[in-house]
Short mmCIF file of C-alpha atoms in Angstrom, two decimals:
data_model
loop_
_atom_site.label_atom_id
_atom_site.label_comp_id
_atom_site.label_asym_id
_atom_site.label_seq_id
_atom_site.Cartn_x
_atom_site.Cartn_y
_atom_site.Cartn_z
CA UNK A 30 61.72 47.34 46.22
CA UNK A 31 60.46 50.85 46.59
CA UNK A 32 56.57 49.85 45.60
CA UNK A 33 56.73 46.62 48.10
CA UNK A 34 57.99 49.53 51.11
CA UNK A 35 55.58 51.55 49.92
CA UNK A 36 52.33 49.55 49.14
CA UNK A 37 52.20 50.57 45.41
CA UNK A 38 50.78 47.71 43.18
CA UNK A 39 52.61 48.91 39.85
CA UNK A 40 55.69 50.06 38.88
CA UNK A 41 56.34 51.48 35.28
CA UNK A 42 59.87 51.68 33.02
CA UNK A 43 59.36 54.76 32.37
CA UNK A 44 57.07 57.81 32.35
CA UNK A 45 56.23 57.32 28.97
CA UNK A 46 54.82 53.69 30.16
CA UNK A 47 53.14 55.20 32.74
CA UNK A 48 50.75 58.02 30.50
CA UNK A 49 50.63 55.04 28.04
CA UNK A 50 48.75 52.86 30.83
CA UNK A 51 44.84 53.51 30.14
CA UNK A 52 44.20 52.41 34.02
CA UNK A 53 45.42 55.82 34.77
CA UNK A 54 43.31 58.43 34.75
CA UNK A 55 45.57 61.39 36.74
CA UNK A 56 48.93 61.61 37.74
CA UNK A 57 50.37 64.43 40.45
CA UNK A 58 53.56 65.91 38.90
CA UNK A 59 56.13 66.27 41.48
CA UNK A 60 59.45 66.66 38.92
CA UNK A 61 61.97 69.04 39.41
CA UNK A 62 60.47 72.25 38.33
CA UNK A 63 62.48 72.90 35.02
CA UNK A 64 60.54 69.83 33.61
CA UNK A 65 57.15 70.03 35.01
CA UNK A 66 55.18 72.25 32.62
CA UNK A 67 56.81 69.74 29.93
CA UNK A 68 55.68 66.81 31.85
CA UNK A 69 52.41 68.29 32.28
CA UNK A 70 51.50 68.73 28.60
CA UNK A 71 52.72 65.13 27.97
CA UNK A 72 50.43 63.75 30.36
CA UNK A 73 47.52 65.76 29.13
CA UNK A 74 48.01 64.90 25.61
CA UNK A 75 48.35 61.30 26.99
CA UNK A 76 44.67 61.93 28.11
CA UNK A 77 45.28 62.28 31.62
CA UNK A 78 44.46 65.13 34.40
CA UNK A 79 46.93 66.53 36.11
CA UNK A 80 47.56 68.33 39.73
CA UNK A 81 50.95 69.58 39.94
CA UNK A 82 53.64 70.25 42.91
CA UNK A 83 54.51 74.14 42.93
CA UNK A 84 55.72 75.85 41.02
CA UNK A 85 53.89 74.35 38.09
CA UNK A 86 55.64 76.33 35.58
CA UNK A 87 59.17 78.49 35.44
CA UNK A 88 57.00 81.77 33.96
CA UNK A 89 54.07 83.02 33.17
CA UNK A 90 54.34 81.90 29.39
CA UNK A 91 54.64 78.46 30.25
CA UNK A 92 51.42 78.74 32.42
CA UNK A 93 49.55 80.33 29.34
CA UNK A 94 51.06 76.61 27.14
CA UNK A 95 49.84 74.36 30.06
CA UNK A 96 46.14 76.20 30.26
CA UNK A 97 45.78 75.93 26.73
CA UNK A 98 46.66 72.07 26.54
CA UNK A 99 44.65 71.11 29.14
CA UNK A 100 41.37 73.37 27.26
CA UNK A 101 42.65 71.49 24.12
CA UNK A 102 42.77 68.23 25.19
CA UNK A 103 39.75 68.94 27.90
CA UNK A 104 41.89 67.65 30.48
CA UNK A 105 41.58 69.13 34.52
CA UNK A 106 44.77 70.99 35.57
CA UNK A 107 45.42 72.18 39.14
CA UNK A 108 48.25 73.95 40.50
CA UNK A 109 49.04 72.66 44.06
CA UNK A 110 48.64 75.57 46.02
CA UNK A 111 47.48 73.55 49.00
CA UNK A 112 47.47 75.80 51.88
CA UNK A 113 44.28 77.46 49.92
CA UNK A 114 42.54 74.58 49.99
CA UNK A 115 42.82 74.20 53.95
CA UNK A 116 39.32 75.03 55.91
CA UNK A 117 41.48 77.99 58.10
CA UNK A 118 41.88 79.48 54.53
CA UNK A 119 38.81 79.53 53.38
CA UNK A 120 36.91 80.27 57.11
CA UNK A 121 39.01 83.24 56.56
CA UNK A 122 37.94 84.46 53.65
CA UNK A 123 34.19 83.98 54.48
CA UNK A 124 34.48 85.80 57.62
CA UNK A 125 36.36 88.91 55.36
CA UNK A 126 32.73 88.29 52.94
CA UNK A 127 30.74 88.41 56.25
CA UNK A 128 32.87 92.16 57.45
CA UNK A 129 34.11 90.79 60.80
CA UNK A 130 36.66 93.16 60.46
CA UNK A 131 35.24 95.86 58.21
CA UNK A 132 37.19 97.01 55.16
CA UNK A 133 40.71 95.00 54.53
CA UNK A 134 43.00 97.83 54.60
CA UNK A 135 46.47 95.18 54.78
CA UNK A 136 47.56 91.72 54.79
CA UNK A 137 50.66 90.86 55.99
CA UNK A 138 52.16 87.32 55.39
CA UNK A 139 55.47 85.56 56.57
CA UNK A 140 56.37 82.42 55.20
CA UNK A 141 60.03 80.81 56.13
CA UNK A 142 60.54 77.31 55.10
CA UNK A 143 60.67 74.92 57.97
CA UNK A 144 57.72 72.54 57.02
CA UNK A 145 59.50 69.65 56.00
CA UNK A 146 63.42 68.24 54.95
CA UNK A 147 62.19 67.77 51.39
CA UNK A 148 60.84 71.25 51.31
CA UNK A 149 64.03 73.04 52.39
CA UNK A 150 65.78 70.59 49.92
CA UNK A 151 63.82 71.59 46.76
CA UNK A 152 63.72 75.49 47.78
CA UNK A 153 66.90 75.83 48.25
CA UNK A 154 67.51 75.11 44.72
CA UNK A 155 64.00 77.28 43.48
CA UNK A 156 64.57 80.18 45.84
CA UNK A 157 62.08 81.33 48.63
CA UNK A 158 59.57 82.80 45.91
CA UNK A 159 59.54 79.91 43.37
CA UNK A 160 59.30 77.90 46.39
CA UNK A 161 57.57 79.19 48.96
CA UNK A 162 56.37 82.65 47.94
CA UNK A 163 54.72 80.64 45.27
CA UNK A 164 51.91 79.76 47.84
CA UNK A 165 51.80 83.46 48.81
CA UNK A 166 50.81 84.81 45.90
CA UNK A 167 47.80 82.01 45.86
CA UNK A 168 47.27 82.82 49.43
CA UNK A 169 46.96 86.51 48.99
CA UNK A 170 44.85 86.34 46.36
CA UNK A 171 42.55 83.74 47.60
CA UNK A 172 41.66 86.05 50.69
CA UNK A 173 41.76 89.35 49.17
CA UNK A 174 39.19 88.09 45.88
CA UNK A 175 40.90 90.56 43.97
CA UNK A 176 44.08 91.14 41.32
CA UNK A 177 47.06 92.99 43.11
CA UNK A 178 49.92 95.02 41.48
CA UNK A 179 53.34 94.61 42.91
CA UNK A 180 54.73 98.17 44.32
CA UNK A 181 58.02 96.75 45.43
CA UNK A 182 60.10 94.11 45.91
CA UNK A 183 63.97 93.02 47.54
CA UNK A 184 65.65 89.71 47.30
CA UNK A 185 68.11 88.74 49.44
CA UNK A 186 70.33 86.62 46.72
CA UNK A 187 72.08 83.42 47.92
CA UNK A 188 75.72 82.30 47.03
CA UNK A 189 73.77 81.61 43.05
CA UNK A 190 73.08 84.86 42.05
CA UNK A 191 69.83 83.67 40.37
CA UNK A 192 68.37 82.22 43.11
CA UNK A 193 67.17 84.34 46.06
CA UNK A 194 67.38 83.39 49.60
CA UNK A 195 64.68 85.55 50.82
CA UNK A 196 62.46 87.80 48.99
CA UNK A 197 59.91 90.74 50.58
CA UNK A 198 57.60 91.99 48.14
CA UNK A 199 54.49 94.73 48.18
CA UNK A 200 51.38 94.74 46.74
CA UNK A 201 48.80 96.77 46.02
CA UNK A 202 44.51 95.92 45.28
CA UNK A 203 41.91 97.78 43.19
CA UNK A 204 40.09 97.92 46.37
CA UNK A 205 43.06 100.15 48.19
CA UNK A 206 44.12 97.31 50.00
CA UNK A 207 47.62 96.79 50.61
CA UNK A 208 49.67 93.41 51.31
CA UNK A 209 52.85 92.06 52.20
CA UNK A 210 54.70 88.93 51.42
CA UNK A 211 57.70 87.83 53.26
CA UNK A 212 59.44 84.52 52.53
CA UNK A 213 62.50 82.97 53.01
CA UNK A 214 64.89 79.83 53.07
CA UNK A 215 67.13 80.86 55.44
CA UNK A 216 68.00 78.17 57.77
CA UNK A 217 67.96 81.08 60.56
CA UNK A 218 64.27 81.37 59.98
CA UNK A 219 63.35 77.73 59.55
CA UNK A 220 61.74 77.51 63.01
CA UNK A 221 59.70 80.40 62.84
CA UNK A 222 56.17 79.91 61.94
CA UNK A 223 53.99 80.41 59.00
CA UNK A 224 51.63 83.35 60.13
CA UNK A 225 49.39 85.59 58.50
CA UNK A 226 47.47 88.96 59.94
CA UNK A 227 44.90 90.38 58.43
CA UNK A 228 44.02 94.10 59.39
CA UNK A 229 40.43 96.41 58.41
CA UNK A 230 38.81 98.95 59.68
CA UNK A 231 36.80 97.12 62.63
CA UNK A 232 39.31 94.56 63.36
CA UNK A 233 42.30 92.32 63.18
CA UNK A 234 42.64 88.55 62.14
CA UNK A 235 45.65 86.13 62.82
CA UNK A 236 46.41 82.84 62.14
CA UNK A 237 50.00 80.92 62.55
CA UNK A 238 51.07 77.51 61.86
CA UNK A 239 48.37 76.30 59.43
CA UNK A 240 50.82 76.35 55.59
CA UNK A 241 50.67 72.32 56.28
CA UNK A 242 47.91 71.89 58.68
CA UNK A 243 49.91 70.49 60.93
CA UNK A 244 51.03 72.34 64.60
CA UNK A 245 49.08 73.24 67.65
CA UNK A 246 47.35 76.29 66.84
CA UNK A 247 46.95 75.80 62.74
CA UNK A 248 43.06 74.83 63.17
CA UNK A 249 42.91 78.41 65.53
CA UNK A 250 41.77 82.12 63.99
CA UNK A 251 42.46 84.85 66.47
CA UNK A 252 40.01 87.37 65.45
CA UNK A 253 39.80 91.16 67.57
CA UNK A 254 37.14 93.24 67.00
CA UNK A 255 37.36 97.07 67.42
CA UNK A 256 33.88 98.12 67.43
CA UNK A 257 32.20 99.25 70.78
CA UNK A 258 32.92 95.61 72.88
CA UNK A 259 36.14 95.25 71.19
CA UNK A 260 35.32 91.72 71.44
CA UNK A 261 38.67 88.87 71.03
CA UNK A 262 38.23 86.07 70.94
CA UNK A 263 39.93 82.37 68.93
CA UNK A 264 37.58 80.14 66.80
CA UNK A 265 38.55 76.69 65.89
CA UNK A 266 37.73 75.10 63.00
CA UNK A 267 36.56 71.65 63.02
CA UNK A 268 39.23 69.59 61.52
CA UNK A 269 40.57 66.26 61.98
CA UNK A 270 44.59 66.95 62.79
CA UNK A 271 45.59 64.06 60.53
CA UNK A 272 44.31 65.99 57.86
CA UNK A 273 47.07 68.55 56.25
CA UNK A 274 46.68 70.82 53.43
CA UNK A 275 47.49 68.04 51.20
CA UNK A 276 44.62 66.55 52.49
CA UNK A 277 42.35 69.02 51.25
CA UNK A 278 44.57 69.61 47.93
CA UNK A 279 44.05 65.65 46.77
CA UNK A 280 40.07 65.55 47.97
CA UNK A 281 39.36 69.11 45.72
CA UNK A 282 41.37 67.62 42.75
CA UNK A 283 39.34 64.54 42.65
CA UNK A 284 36.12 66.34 42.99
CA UNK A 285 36.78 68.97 40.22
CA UNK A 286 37.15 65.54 38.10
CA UNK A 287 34.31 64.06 38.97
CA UNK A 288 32.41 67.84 38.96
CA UNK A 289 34.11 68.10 35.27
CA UNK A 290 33.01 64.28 34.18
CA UNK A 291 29.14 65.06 34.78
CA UNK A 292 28.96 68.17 32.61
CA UNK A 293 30.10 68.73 28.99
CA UNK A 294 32.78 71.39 28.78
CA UNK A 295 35.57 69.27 30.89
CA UNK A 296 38.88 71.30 30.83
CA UNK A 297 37.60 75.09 29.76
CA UNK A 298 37.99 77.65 32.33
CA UNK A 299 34.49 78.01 33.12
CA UNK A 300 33.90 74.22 34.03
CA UNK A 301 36.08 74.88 37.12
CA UNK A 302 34.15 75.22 41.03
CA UNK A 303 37.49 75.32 41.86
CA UNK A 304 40.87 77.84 41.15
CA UNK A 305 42.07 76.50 37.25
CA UNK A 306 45.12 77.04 34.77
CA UNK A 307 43.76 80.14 34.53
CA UNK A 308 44.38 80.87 38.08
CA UNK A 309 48.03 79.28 37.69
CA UNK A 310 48.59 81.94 34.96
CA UNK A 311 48.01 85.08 37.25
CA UNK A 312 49.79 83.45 40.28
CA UNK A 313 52.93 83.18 37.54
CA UNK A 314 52.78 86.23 36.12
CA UNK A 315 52.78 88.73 39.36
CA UNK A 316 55.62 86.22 40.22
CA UNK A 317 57.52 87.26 37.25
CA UNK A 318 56.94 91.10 38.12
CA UNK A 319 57.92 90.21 41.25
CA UNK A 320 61.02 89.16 40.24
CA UNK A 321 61.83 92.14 37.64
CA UNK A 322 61.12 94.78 40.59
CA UNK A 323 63.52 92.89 42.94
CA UNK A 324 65.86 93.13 40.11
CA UNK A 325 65.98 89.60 39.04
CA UNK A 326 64.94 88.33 35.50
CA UNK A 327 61.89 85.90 36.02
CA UNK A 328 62.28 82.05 35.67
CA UNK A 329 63.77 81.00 32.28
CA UNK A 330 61.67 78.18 29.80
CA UNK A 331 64.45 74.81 30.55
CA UNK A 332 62.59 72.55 28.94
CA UNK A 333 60.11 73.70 26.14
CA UNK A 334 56.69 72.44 26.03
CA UNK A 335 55.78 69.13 23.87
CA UNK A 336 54.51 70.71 20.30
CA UNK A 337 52.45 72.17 19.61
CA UNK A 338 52.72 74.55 22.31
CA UNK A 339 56.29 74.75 22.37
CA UNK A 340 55.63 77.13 19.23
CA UNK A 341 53.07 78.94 21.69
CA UNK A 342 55.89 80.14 24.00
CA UNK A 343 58.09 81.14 21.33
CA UNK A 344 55.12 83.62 20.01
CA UNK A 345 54.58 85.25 23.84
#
């Protein structure tokens, strides 16, 4: 009933049926998150390339398991960090490259989770950073081009004391750049919007509403100059508004295939135009410091990778 609503042409028993179908060539891993790094290997030992829903793994270790599969089994792995892959994103790092606004001296971004029913749903059983501040690690990183420590961090724990309700976290760059993530699942902050300001030396950026794609001003950068004109003014990027982050997320997983498929190292880290595992790996791992500087152990292995690699995570 569910594939005639839906338009699907096939409907399988069972995962297992499904990676056993050789008509499939990817599959997008939206499990609950305790079983998606498992899920993952099995699909790329079934031969298939995988994008997967965030988070993609519980810890950094499991990240290291998936990476190594996928270089194994030469397989293409993406985490779904989709508001990265939206043009606002990636305008906005080109116009850092291009010193619109100098030298990045901070970054501050607030994420709440409003964007959708399911999204609250699933986050409210992750936490805001498994399930939001997830996408602010990528985020930060993305923009800033460079590997940040974490200073500090707070949770704000819900009625489960392993899951946090809101968590504000500090980071520090190489370059002396500082940054600030704010996210939460608060129903008090569900309305507020996803927003991001980016200060340097000549000048300030801001952007609001784009974490889906979807909202009034989430094609607009507010940019203000400092330098002698202290020039302000909004550029828009040219974007079709039926086309969200997850958009952009499905159209750069099927070209880092087909990018993979004409070369002949598919699956190792340096066959990627895109963000990899390997990516994945350091968004999971400052998550995990994240956690132990708010006080919180990091994200617990549920369900061990397939083997071999199960035996990989009990040797990190």
């Amino acid at each position: 009933a569910a594939c005639k609503d839906w338009g699907i042409e096939k409907a399988y028993g069972s995962f297992e049926d499904l990676l056993a179908d050789p008509a499939v060539d990817a599959v997008y891993n939206v499990l609950p998150a305790g079983v998606r790094c498992y899920w993952t290997v099995k699909a790329i030992l079934a031969g298939k390339h995988v994008l997967s829903e965030t988070p993609s793994v519980m810890n950094g270790w499991e990240a290291v398991a998936a990476q190594r599969a996928a270089e194994d089994h030469g397989r293409v792995l993406l985490e779904g960090t989709h508001p990265t892959c939206h043009p606002v994103t990636k305008r906005v790092r080109q116009m850092i490259l291009e010193g619109k606004i100098g030298k990045v001296e901070h970054i501050d971004l607030s994420m709440p989770v409003g964007h959708s029913l399911q999204g609250k749903m699933v986050c409210s059983k992750t936490g805001a950073l498994m399930g939001v501040g997830v996408h602010g690690v990528a985020i930060i990183r993305a923009l800033c081009g460079d590997e940040p420590v974490v200073v500090s961090a707070t949770a704000q724990q819900s009625e489960d004391p392993n899951v946090d309700s809101a968590m504000s976290c500090n980071l520090r760059f190489q370059s002396g750049a500082a940054a600030h993530i704010g996210c939460s699942i608060l129903p008090q902050m569900a309305k507020s919007p996803t927003k991001f300001t980016i200060s340097g030396t000549d000048g300030i950026i801001r952007v609001q509403e784009w974490f889906t794609g979807q909202g009034q001003s989430s094609n607009e950068i507010a940019l203000e100059q400092f330098a002698e004109s202290g020039e302000s003014y909004v550029e828009r990027v040219d974007n079709v508004v039926s086309r969200d982050t997850f958009y952009y997320q499905l159209m750069g997983f099927a070209d880092e295939i087909a990018h993979q498929k004409s070369g002949q190292n598919m699956g190792m880290p340096w066959a990627y135009v895109s963000k990899g595992p390997a990516d994945t790996v350091r968004n999971s791992a400052l998550i995990d410091e994240i956690f132990r500087k708010a006080g919180m152990k990091p994200r617990a292995t549920v369900t061990p990778a397939p083997e071999p690699y199960g035996k990989l995570l009990s040797k990190l």
